[in-house]
Amino acid sequence: MAQISDEVKKSALRAAAESLVAYTSRILKANALDVDSAIRKKLSPSLIDRLALNEKRVAGMREAVLEIAGSKDPIGEIVEEFQGQEGLKIKKVRVPLGVIAMIYESRPNVTVESAALCLKAGNSVLLRGGREAIRSNTVLAKIMIDALAAHGIPQDAVQFISQQDRENIYALSRLDHWIDLLIARGSEKMVRDIQSHATVAVLGHGKGVCHVYVDKDADLKMAEEVAFNAKVQRPGVCNAAESLLVHKDSAARFLPSMAERYKSAGVVLHGDARTKKLVPWAKGSSVKTWSTEYLDLAMSVKVVDSLDQAIDHINTYGSGHTDTIVTSNPDAAQKFLKSVDSAAVFSNASTRLHDGGVFGLGAEIGISTQKLHARGTMGVRELTATKYVAEGSGQIRK
């Protein structure tokens, strides 16, 4: 895989993208069986939303693969170039990670986008999706593998693991002699379970306890739009907001109308004592509330005394995923952006914008809340490593 030219990778990925559209009816038929099974098992609406495909979402997968295909090939990129003390010409060059294993839940598009991203970065990939999407993933993987293999990609560069027992995952996570990185994308419980068994390096796509903080100097109309979008636009995804923090000086002017808008959208609010005074119908809160990832139409709300208190709250109860401040005060914005320890921080924008596609990366293999080796939305470049290439003229160590 490391030796395959970018032209071959582009051609193969473009062929795979068109195959997705050509086999749309086959994909949707398999997906309908998965969704029907999920409904009968009474899985949550947010999980079913992540699972379900339609023609628009299949077309979206095609566009993502085409964008990945057309993106700059990172392999061979010279990151740094300098001369060593002994006259060595030294380059730091970007190279593939090698073999990547993906363990993930729910979303069938992960099968397609993970394969495309890994291949573009010169890696091979083992895919192991969740049982709730087994029919969809099996069909999608076959379509991708067949199209890629017909255009110069080795048949085994993408492999799909259909076995669904948990011991299979544990065995995969201990293959450190063959697997260079395992990416776990799913619930916090799943990620931690894999990490506790693994000898392979694990990069966790962690939970998203994301915050919107409405400052005392916020444009309240903008704040309402940002807070509503961050929660309601698609509540079952990791970059949806789970907590709303409001400065005490803005609370009386902002919370009652914001709460009514949430209520009209079916959002259940869990508020502290000061929130409940302004929004009597809100449910109560507890320490557990502040660190809850609802992935549903529910949200924690707290009135804070200051920007510093908001920052402390986020750094204490957040998951280091994505957090945003709404303010017209540039000093407050900069303090928030510098002080909140998360993979992505925003000012005056929805947390839903932390996404590989929105960032122009084509797609993402996940959003890492760890600090090694990648953090935040992970595109093609984050699926590479580097090596030093040193060229000499007979130098020896004295």
PDB file of N, CA and C in Angstrom, residues 275-364:
ATOM      1  N   THR A 275     -31.693  27.984  37.300  1.00  0.00           N
ATOM      2  CA  THR A 275     -32.387  27.725  36.033  1.00  0.00           C
ATOM      3  C   THR A 275     -33.855  27.437  36.282  1.00  0.00           C
ATOM      4  N   LYS A 276     -34.151  26.635  37.308  1.00  0.00           N
ATOM      5  CA  LYS A 276     -35.530  26.247  37.596  1.00  0.00           C
ATOM      6  C   LYS A 276     -36.380  27.447  38.024  1.00  0.00           C
ATOM      7  N   LYS A 277     -35.764  28.458  38.603  1.00  0.00           N
ATOM      8  CA  LYS A 277     -36.517  29.665  38.945  1.00  0.00           C
ATOM      9  C   LYS A 277     -37.000  30.382  37.686  1.00  0.00           C
ATOM     10  N   LEU A 278     -36.198  30.317  36.636  1.00  0.00           N
ATOM     11  CA  LEU A 278     -36.542  30.977  35.373  1.00  0.00           C
ATOM     12  C   LEU A 278     -37.326  30.065  34.444  1.00  0.00           C
ATOM     13  N   VAL A 279     -37.116  28.749  34.612  1.00  0.00           N
ATOM     14  CA  VAL A 279     -37.794  27.743  33.772  1.00  0.00           C
ATOM     15  C   VAL A 279     -38.389  26.700  34.710  1.00  0.00           C
ATOM     16  N   PRO A 280     -39.561  26.974  35.289  1.00  0.00           N
ATOM     17  CA  PRO A 280     -40.122  26.092  36.323  1.00  0.00           C
ATOM     18  C   PRO A 280     -40.349  24.649  35.871  1.00  0.00           C
ATOM     19  N   TRP A 281     -40.582  24.442  34.579  1.00  0.00           N
ATOM     20  CA  TRP A 281     -40.871  23.080  34.114  1.00  0.00           C
ATOM     21  C   TRP A 281     -39.622  22.224  33.918  1.00  0.00           C
ATOM     22  N   ALA A 282     -38.441  22.821  34.033  1.00  0.00           N
ATOM     23  CA  ALA A 282     -37.204  22.057  33.871  1.00  0.00           C
ATOM     24  C   ALA A 282     -37.068  21.030  34.992  1.00  0.00           C
ATOM     25  N   LYS A 283     -36.497  19.906  34.673  1.00  0.00           N
ATOM     26  CA  LYS A 283     -36.221  18.887  35.676  1.00  0.00           C
ATOM     27  C   LYS A 283     -34.993  19.297  36.489  1.00  0.00           C
ATOM     28  N   GLY A 284     -34.815  18.643  37.630  1.00  0.00           N
ATOM     29  CA  GLY A 284     -33.673  18.960  38.476  1.00  0.00           C
ATOM     30  C   GLY A 284     -32.370  18.401  37.921  1.00  0.00           C
ATOM     31  N   SER A 285     -31.277  18.751  38.588  1.00  0.00           N
ATOM     32  CA  SER A 285     -29.957  18.311  38.141  1.00  0.00           C
ATOM     33  C   SER A 285     -29.183  17.737  39.321  1.00  0.00           C
ATOM     34  N   SER A 286     -28.078  17.074  39.012  1.00  0.00           N
ATOM     35  CA  SER A 286     -27.188  16.528  40.031  1.00  0.00           C
ATOM     36  C   SER A 286     -25.772  16.585  39.483  1.00  0.00           C
ATOM     37  N   VAL A 287     -24.801  16.178  40.283  1.00  0.00           N
ATOM     38  CA  VAL A 287     -23.414  16.156  39.807  1.00  0.00           C
ATOM     39  C   VAL A 287     -23.300  15.273  38.575  1.00  0.00           C
ATOM     40  N   LYS A 288     -24.039  14.165  38.554  1.00  0.00           N
ATOM     41  CA  LYS A 288     -23.999  13.250  37.415  1.00  0.00           C
ATOM     42  C   LYS A 288     -24.516  13.919  36.143  1.00  0.00           C
ATOM     43  N   THR A 289     -25.484  14.818  36.312  1.00  0.00           N
ATOM     44  CA  THR A 289     -26.088  15.510  35.165  1.00  0.00           C
ATOM     45  C   THR A 289     -25.035  16.196  34.310  1.00  0.00           C
ATOM     46  N   TRP A 290     -24.076  16.848  34.969  1.00  0.00           N
ATOM     47  CA  TRP A 290     -23.133  17.706  34.241  1.00  0.00           C
ATOM     48  C   TRP A 290     -22.189  16.920  33.336  1.00  0.00           C
ATOM     49  N   SER A 291     -21.997  15.641  33.602  1.00  0.00           N
ATOM     50  CA  SER A 291     -21.099  14.846  32.761  1.00  0.00           C
ATOM     51  C   SER A 291     -21.852  13.831  31.898  1.00  0.00           C
ATOM     52  N   THR A 292     -23.167  14.030  31.747  1.00  0.00           N
ATOM     53  CA  THR A 292     -23.988  13.092  30.981  1.00  0.00           C
ATOM     54  C   THR A 292     -23.977  13.426  29.492  1.00  0.00           C
ATOM     55  N   GLU A 293     -23.713  12.399  28.678  1.00  0.00           N
ATOM     56  CA  GLU A 293     -23.864  12.519  27.233  1.00  0.00           C
ATOM     57  C   GLU A 293     -25.218  11.930  26.880  1.00  0.00           C
ATOM     58  N   TYR A 294     -26.197  12.771  26.605  1.00  0.00           N
ATOM     59  CA  TYR A 294     -27.565  12.308  26.373  1.00  0.00           C
ATOM     60  C   TYR A 294     -27.736  11.649  25.000  1.00  0.00           C
ATOM     61  N   LEU A 295     -27.102  12.220  23.973  1.00  0.00           N
ATOM     62  CA  LEU A 295     -27.295  11.752  22.589  1.00  0.00           C
ATOM     63  C   LEU A 295     -28.781  11.681  22.240  1.00  0.00           C
ATOM     64  N   ASP A 296     -29.511  12.640  22.758  1.00  0.00           N
ATOM     65  CA  ASP A 296     -30.960  12.661  22.605  1.00  0.00           C
ATOM     66  C   ASP A 296     -31.449  14.092  22.828  1.00  0.00           C
ATOM     67  N   LEU A 297     -32.755  14.283  22.755  1.00  0.00           N
ATOM     68  CA  LEU A 297     -33.340  15.607  22.970  1.00  0.00           C
ATOM     69  C   LEU A 297     -33.440  15.891  24.464  1.00  0.00           C
ATOM     70  N   ALA A 298     -32.289  16.067  25.077  1.00  0.00           N
ATOM     71  CA  ALA A 298     -32.192  16.399  26.501  1.00  0.00           C
ATOM     72  C   ALA A 298     -30.934  17.227  26.694  1.00  0.00           C
ATOM     73  N   MET A 299     -30.956  18.101  27.704  1.00  0.00           N
ATOM     74  CA  MET A 299     -29.822  19.006  27.878  1.00  0.00           C
ATOM     75  C   MET A 299     -29.719  19.472  29.321  1.00  0.00           C
ATOM     76  N   SER A 300     -28.493  19.602  29.817  1.00  0.00           N
ATOM     77  CA  SER A 300     -28.241  20.166  31.133  1.00  0.00           C
ATOM     78  C   SER A 300     -28.093  21.678  31.012  1.00  0.00           C
ATOM     79  N   VAL A 301     -28.604  22.405  32.004  1.00  0.00           N
ATOM     80  CA  VAL A 301     -28.531  23.867  31.968  1.00  0.00           C
ATOM     81  C   VAL A 301     -28.064  24.379  33.325  1.00  0.00           C
ATOM     82  N   LYS A 302     -27.111  25.295  33.306  1.00  0.00           N
ATOM     83  CA  LYS A 302     -26.593  25.859  34.556  1.00  0.00           C
ATOM     84  C   LYS A 302     -26.339  27.351  34.392  1.00  0.00           C
ATOM     85  N   VAL A 303     -26.726  28.123  35.393  1.00  0.00           N
ATOM     86  CA  VAL A 303     -26.419  29.554  35.437  1.00  0.00           C
ATOM     87  C   VAL A 303     -25.115  29.722  36.205  1.00  0.00           C
ATOM     88  N   VAL A 304     -24.152  30.429  35.592  1.00  0.00           N
ATOM     89  CA  VAL A 304     -22.842  30.601  36.223  1.00  0.00           C
ATOM     90  C   VAL A 304     -22.609  32.071  36.541  1.00  0.00           C
ATOM     91  N   ASP A 305     -21.703  32.313  37.486  1.00  0.00           N
ATOM     92  CA  ASP A 305     -21.450  33.680  37.940  1.00  0.00           C
ATOM     93  C   ASP A 305     -20.452  34.427  37.079  1.00  0.00           C
ATOM     94  N   SER A 306     -19.612  33.699  36.343  1.00  0.00           N
ATOM     95  CA  SER A 306     -18.536  34.363  35.610  1.00  0.00           C
ATOM     96  C   SER A 306     -18.019  33.487  34.476  1.00  0.00           C
ATOM     97  N   LEU A 307     -17.223  34.088  33.619  1.00  0.00           N
ATOM     98  CA  LEU A 307     -16.537  33.351  32.560  1.00  0.00           C
ATOM     99  C   LEU A 307     -15.612  32.305  33.173  1.00  0.00           C
ATOM    100  N   ASP A 308     -14.895  32.685  34.227  1.00  0.00           N
ATOM    101  CA  ASP A 308     -13.981  31.744  34.885  1.00  0.00           C
ATOM    102  C   ASP A 308     -14.723  30.517  35.400  1.00  0.00           C
ATOM    103  N   GLN A 309     -15.912  30.731  35.977  1.00  0.00           N
ATOM    104  CA  GLN A 309     -16.691  29.596  36.477  1.00  0.00           C
ATOM    105  C   GLN A 309     -17.128  28.697  35.329  1.00  0.00           C
ATOM    106  N   ALA A 310     -17.493  29.292  34.194  1.00  0.00           N
ATOM    107  CA  ALA A 310     -17.882  28.497  33.029  1.00  0.00           C
ATOM    108  C   ALA A 310     -16.714  27.647  32.540  1.00  0.00           C
ATOM    109  N   ILE A 311     -15.537  28.251  32.464  1.00  0.00           N
ATOM    110  CA  ILE A 311     -14.347  27.523  32.018  1.00  0.00           C
ATOM    111  C   ILE A 311     -14.025  26.384  32.975  1.00  0.00           C
ATOM    112  N   ASP A 312     -14.074  26.657  34.281  1.00  0.00           N
ATOM    113  CA  ASP A 312     -13.799  25.618  35.276  1.00  0.00           C
ATOM    114  C   ASP A 312     -14.804  24.476  35.171  1.00  0.00           C
ATOM    115  N   HIS A 313     -16.079  24.831  34.971  1.00  0.00           N
ATOM    116  CA  HIS A 313     -17.122  23.809  34.840  1.00  0.00           C
ATOM    117  C   HIS A 313     -16.846  22.913  33.628  1.00  0.00           C
ATOM    118  N   ILE A 314     -16.512  23.521  32.502  1.00  0.00           N
ATOM    119  CA  ILE A 314     -16.260  22.745  31.284  1.00  0.00           C
ATOM    120  C   ILE A 314     -15.053  21.836  31.463  1.00  0.00           C
ATOM    121  N   ASN A 315     -13.977  22.367  32.033  1.00  0.00           N
ATOM    122  CA  ASN A 315     -12.773  21.564  32.219  1.00  0.00           C
ATOM    123  C   ASN A 315     -12.958  20.468  33.264  1.00  0.00           C
ATOM    124  N   THR A 316     -13.932  20.646  34.156  1.00  0.00           N
ATOM    125  CA  THR A 316     -14.203  19.640  35.188  1.00  0.00           C
ATOM    126  C   THR A 316     -15.125  18.543  34.674  1.00  0.00           C
ATOM    127  N   TYR A 317     -16.209  18.927  34.003  1.00  0.00           N
ATOM    128  CA  TYR A 317     -17.250  17.961  33.640  1.00  0.00           C
ATOM    129  C   TYR A 317     -17.285  17.600  32.149  1.00  0.00           C
ATOM    130  N   GLY A 318     -16.633  18.367  31.317  1.00  0.00           N
ATOM    131  CA  GLY A 318     -16.640  18.085  29.886  1.00  0.00           C
ATOM    132  C   GLY A 318     -15.784  16.877  29.549  1.00  0.00           C
ATOM    133  N   SER A 319     -15.843  16.468  28.295  1.00  0.00           N
ATOM    134  CA  SER A 319     -15.087  15.299  27.851  1.00  0.00           C
ATOM    135  C   SER A 319     -13.922  15.675  26.946  1.00  0.00           C
ATOM    136  N   GLY A 320     -13.642  16.971  26.839  1.00  0.00           N
ATOM    137  CA  GLY A 320     -12.532  17.403  26.008  1.00  0.00           C
ATOM    138  C   GLY A 320     -12.809  17.291  24.525  1.00  0.00           C
ATOM    139  N   HIS A 321     -14.083  17.359  24.150  1.00  0.00           N
ATOM    140  CA  HIS A 321     -14.472  17.181  22.749  1.00  0.00           C
ATOM    141  C   HIS A 321     -14.597  18.534  22.052  1.00  0.00           C
ATOM    142  N   THR A 322     -15.729  19.224  22.229  1.00  0.00           N
ATOM    143  CA  THR A 322     -15.980  20.488  21.534  1.00  0.00           C
ATOM    144  C   THR A 322     -16.790  21.417  22.433  1.00  0.00           C
ATOM    145  N   ASP A 323     -16.338  22.652  22.553  1.00  0.00           N
ATOM    146  CA  ASP A 323     -17.050  23.624  23.396  1.00  0.00           C
ATOM    147  C   ASP A 323     -17.007  24.990  22.733  1.00  0.00           C
ATOM    148  N   THR A 324     -18.065  25.784  22.965  1.00  0.00           N
ATOM    149  CA  THR A 324     -18.160  27.083  22.295  1.00  0.00           C
ATOM    150  C   THR A 324     -18.630  28.171  23.239  1.00  0.00           C
ATOM    151  N   ILE A 325     -18.174  29.382  22.983  1.00  0.00           N
ATOM    152  CA  ILE A 325     -18.632  30.567  23.702  1.00  0.00           C
ATOM    153  C   ILE A 325     -19.354  31.472  22.726  1.00  0.00           C
ATOM    154  N   VAL A 326     -20.440  32.087  23.182  1.00  0.00           N
ATOM    155  CA  VAL A 326     -21.126  33.119  22.401  1.00  0.00           C
ATOM    156  C   VAL A 326     -20.921  34.428  23.133  1.00  0.00           C
ATOM    157  N   THR A 327     -20.210  35.353  22.514  1.00  0.00           N
ATOM    158  CA  THR A 327     -19.896  36.629  23.143  1.00  0.00           C
ATOM    159  C   THR A 327     -19.520  37.651  22.095  1.00  0.00           C
ATOM    160  N   SER A 328     -19.740  38.935  22.399  1.00  0.00           N
ATOM    161  CA  SER A 328     -19.278  40.015  21.524  1.00  0.00           C
ATOM    162  C   SER A 328     -18.020  40.665  22.101  1.00  0.00           C
ATOM    163  N   ASN A 329     -17.525  40.097  23.192  1.00  0.00           N
ATOM    164  CA  ASN A 329     -16.327  40.610  23.865  1.00  0.00           C
ATOM    165  C   ASN A 329     -15.113  39.809  23.389  1.00  0.00           C
ATOM    166  N   PRO A 330     -14.235  40.389  22.577  1.00  0.00           N
ATOM    167  CA  PRO A 330     -13.095  39.628  22.046  1.00  0.00           C
ATOM    168  C   PRO A 330     -12.144  39.118  23.121  1.00  0.00           C
ATOM    169  N   ASP A 331     -12.012  39.865  24.216  1.00  0.00           N
ATOM    170  CA  ASP A 331     -11.131  39.416  25.299  1.00  0.00           C
ATOM    171  C   ASP A 331     -11.698  38.166  25.973  1.00  0.00           C
ATOM    172  N   ALA A 332     -13.020  38.155  26.178  1.00  0.00           N
ATOM    173  CA  ALA A 332     -13.664  36.974  26.767  1.00  0.00           C
ATOM    174  C   ALA A 332     -13.527  35.781  25.837  1.00  0.00           C
ATOM    175  N   ALA A 333     -13.709  36.025  24.544  1.00  0.00           N
ATOM    176  CA  ALA A 333     -13.586  34.940  23.567  1.00  0.00           C
ATOM    177  C   ALA A 333     -12.196  34.341  23.596  1.00  0.00           C
ATOM    178  N   GLN A 334     -11.164  35.194  23.598  1.00  0.00           N
ATOM    179  CA  GLN A 334      -9.789  34.703  23.590  1.00  0.00           C
ATOM    180  C   GLN A 334      -9.446  33.954  24.874  1.00  0.00           C
ATOM    181  N   LYS A 335      -9.950  34.427  25.999  1.00  0.00           N
ATOM    182  CA  LYS A 335      -9.694  33.727  27.261  1.00  0.00           C
ATOM    183  C   LYS A 335     -10.317  32.341  27.237  1.00  0.00           C
ATOM    184  N   PHE A 336     -11.540  32.248  26.730  1.00  0.00           N
ATOM    185  CA  PHE A 336     -12.228  30.957  26.619  1.00  0.00           C
ATOM    186  C   PHE A 336     -11.460  30.024  25.684  1.00  0.00           C
ATOM    187  N   LEU A 337     -11.065  30.518  24.516  1.00  0.00           N
ATOM    188  CA  LEU A 337     -10.386  29.699  23.522  1.00  0.00           C
ATOM    189  C   LEU A 337      -9.044  29.183  24.023  1.00  0.00           C
ATOM    190  N   LYS A 338      -8.361  29.981  24.834  1.00  0.00           N
ATOM    191  CA  LYS A 338      -7.059  29.576  25.368  1.00  0.00           C
ATOM    192  C   LYS A 338      -7.180  28.671  26.586  1.00  0.00           C
ATOM    193  N   SER A 339      -8.252  28.827  27.358  1.00  0.00           N
ATOM    194  CA  SER A 339      -8.334  28.164  28.660  1.00  0.00           C
ATOM    195  C   SER A 339      -9.109  26.858  28.663  1.00  0.00           C
ATOM    196  N   VAL A 340     -10.034  26.670  27.726  1.00  0.00           N
ATOM    197  CA  VAL A 340     -10.805  25.424  27.681  1.00  0.00           C
ATOM    198  C   VAL A 340      -9.955  24.338  27.034  1.00  0.00           C
ATOM    199  N   ASP A 341      -9.758  23.253  27.754  1.00  0.00           N
ATOM    200  CA  ASP A 341      -8.860  22.173  27.306  1.00  0.00           C
ATOM    201  C   ASP A 341      -9.646  21.107  26.554  1.00  0.00           C
ATOM    202  N   SER A 342     -10.012  21.421  25.313  1.00  0.00           N
ATOM    203  CA  SER A 342     -10.787  20.500  24.484  1.00  0.00           C
ATOM    204  C   SER A 342     -10.139  20.357  23.114  1.00  0.00           C
ATOM    205  N   ALA A 343     -10.548  19.321  22.400  1.00  0.00           N
ATOM    206  CA  ALA A 343      -9.986  19.063  21.077  1.00  0.00           C
ATOM    207  C   ALA A 343     -10.334  20.169  20.089  1.00  0.00           C
ATOM    208  N   ALA A 344     -11.496  20.790  20.271  1.00  0.00           N
ATOM    209  CA  ALA A 344     -11.883  21.933  19.437  1.00  0.00           C
ATOM    210  C   ALA A 344     -12.638  22.939  20.292  1.00  0.00           C
ATOM    211  N   VAL A 345     -12.303  24.202  20.128  1.00  0.00           N
ATOM    212  CA  VAL A 345     -13.010  25.280  20.832  1.00  0.00           C
ATOM    213  C   VAL A 345     -13.453  26.304  19.789  1.00  0.00           C
ATOM    214  N   PHE A 346     -14.648  26.828  19.971  1.00  0.00           N
ATOM    215  CA  PHE A 346     -15.237  27.764  19.014  1.00  0.00           C
ATOM    216  C   PHE A 346     -15.666  29.035  19.736  1.00  0.00           C
ATOM    217  N   SER A 347     -15.778  30.104  18.974  1.00  0.00           N
ATOM    218  CA  SER A 347     -16.468  31.293  19.469  1.00  0.00           C
ATOM    219  C   SER A 347     -17.532  31.657  18.449  1.00  0.00           C
ATOM    220  N   ASN A 348     -18.722  31.929  18.945  1.00  0.00           N
ATOM    221  CA  ASN A 348     -19.852  32.368  18.121  1.00  0.00           C
ATOM    222  C   ASN A 348     -20.156  31.417  16.969  1.00  0.00           C
ATOM    223  N   ALA A 349     -20.112  30.116  17.273  1.00  0.00           N
ATOM    224  CA  ALA A 349     -20.425  29.104  16.266  1.00  0.00           C
ATOM    225  C   ALA A 349     -20.870  27.824  16.968  1.00  0.00           C
ATOM    226  N   SER A 350     -21.675  27.029  16.270  1.00  0.00           N
ATOM    227  CA  SER A 350     -22.226  25.804  16.836  1.00  0.00           C
ATOM    228  C   SER A 350     -21.175  24.711  16.967  1.00  0.00           C
ATOM    229  N   THR A 351     -21.282  23.921  18.020  1.00  0.00           N
ATOM    230  CA  THR A 351     -20.394  22.772  18.206  1.00  0.00           C
ATOM    231  C   THR A 351     -20.547  21.756  17.073  1.00  0.00           C
ATOM    232  N   ARG A 352     -21.683  21.774  16.387  1.00  0.00           N
ATOM    233  CA  ARG A 352     -21.939  20.828  15.293  1.00  0.00           C
ATOM    234  C   ARG A 352     -20.980  21.034  14.116  1.00  0.00           C
ATOM    235  N   LEU A 353     -20.231  22.136  14.138  1.00  0.00           N
ATOM    236  CA  LEU A 353     -19.309  22.414  13.042  1.00  0.00           C
ATOM    237  C   LEU A 353     -17.968  21.709  13.208  1.00  0.00           C
ATOM    238  N   HIS A 354     -17.755  21.026  14.334  1.00  0.00           N
ATOM    239  CA  HIS A 354     -16.518  20.248  14.490  1.00  0.00           C
ATOM    240  C   HIS A 354     -16.701  18.934  13.739  1.00  0.00           C
ATOM    241  N   ASP A 355     -16.292  18.952  12.486  1.00  0.00           N
ATOM    242  CA  ASP A 355     -16.559  17.831  11.586  1.00  0.00           C
ATOM    243  C   ASP A 355     -15.553  17.869  10.444  1.00  0.00           C
ATOM    244  N   GLY A 356     -15.083  16.696  10.032  1.00  0.00           N
ATOM    245  CA  GLY A 356     -14.093  16.638   8.973  1.00  0.00           C
ATOM    246  C   GLY A 356     -14.557  17.265   7.679  1.00  0.00           C
ATOM    247  N   GLY A 357     -15.817  17.015   7.297  1.00  0.00           N
ATOM    248  CA  GLY A 357     -16.351  17.597   6.070  1.00  0.00           C
ATOM    249  C   GLY A 357     -16.411  19.109   6.139  1.00  0.00           C
ATOM    250  N   VAL A 358     -16.899  19.619   7.264  1.00  0.00           N
ATOM    251  CA  VAL A 358     -16.997  21.072   7.447  1.00  0.00           C
ATOM    252  C   VAL A 358     -15.606  21.712   7.450  1.00  0.00           C
ATOM    253  N   PHE A 359     -14.629  20.999   8.020  1.00  0.00           N
ATOM    254  CA  PHE A 359     -13.267  21.529   8.070  1.00  0.00           C
ATOM    255  C   PHE A 359     -12.550  21.418   6.728  1.00  0.00           C
ATOM    256  N   GLY A 360     -13.216  20.801   5.736  1.00  0.00           N
ATOM    257  CA  GLY A 360     -12.599  20.662   4.430  1.00  0.00           C
ATOM    258  C   GLY A 360     -11.670  19.477   4.304  1.00  0.00           C
ATOM    259  N   LEU A 361     -11.803  18.500   5.222  1.00  0.00           N
ATOM    260  CA  LEU A 361     -10.950  17.306   5.187  1.00  0.00           C
ATOM    261  C   LEU A 361     -11.576  16.188   4.365  1.00  0.00           C
ATOM    262  N   GLY A 362     -12.763  16.407   3.832  1.00  0.00           N
ATOM    263  CA  GLY A 362     -13.453  15.401   3.021  1.00  0.00           C
ATOM    264  C   GLY A 362     -14.317  14.497   3.853  1.00  0.00           C
ATOM    265  N   ALA A 363     -13.782  13.990   4.908  1.00  0.00           N
ATOM    266  CA  ALA A 363     -14.498  13.121   5.848  1.00  0.00           C
ATOM    267  C   ALA A 363     -13.587  12.956   7.045  1.00  0.00           C
ATOM    268  N   GLU A 364     -14.058  12.275   8.046  1.00  0.00           N
ATOM    269  CA  GLU A 364     -13.222  12.030   9.212  1.00  0.00           C
ATOM    270  C   GLU A 364     -13.344  10.568   9.615  1.00  0.00           C
TER     271      GLU A 364
END
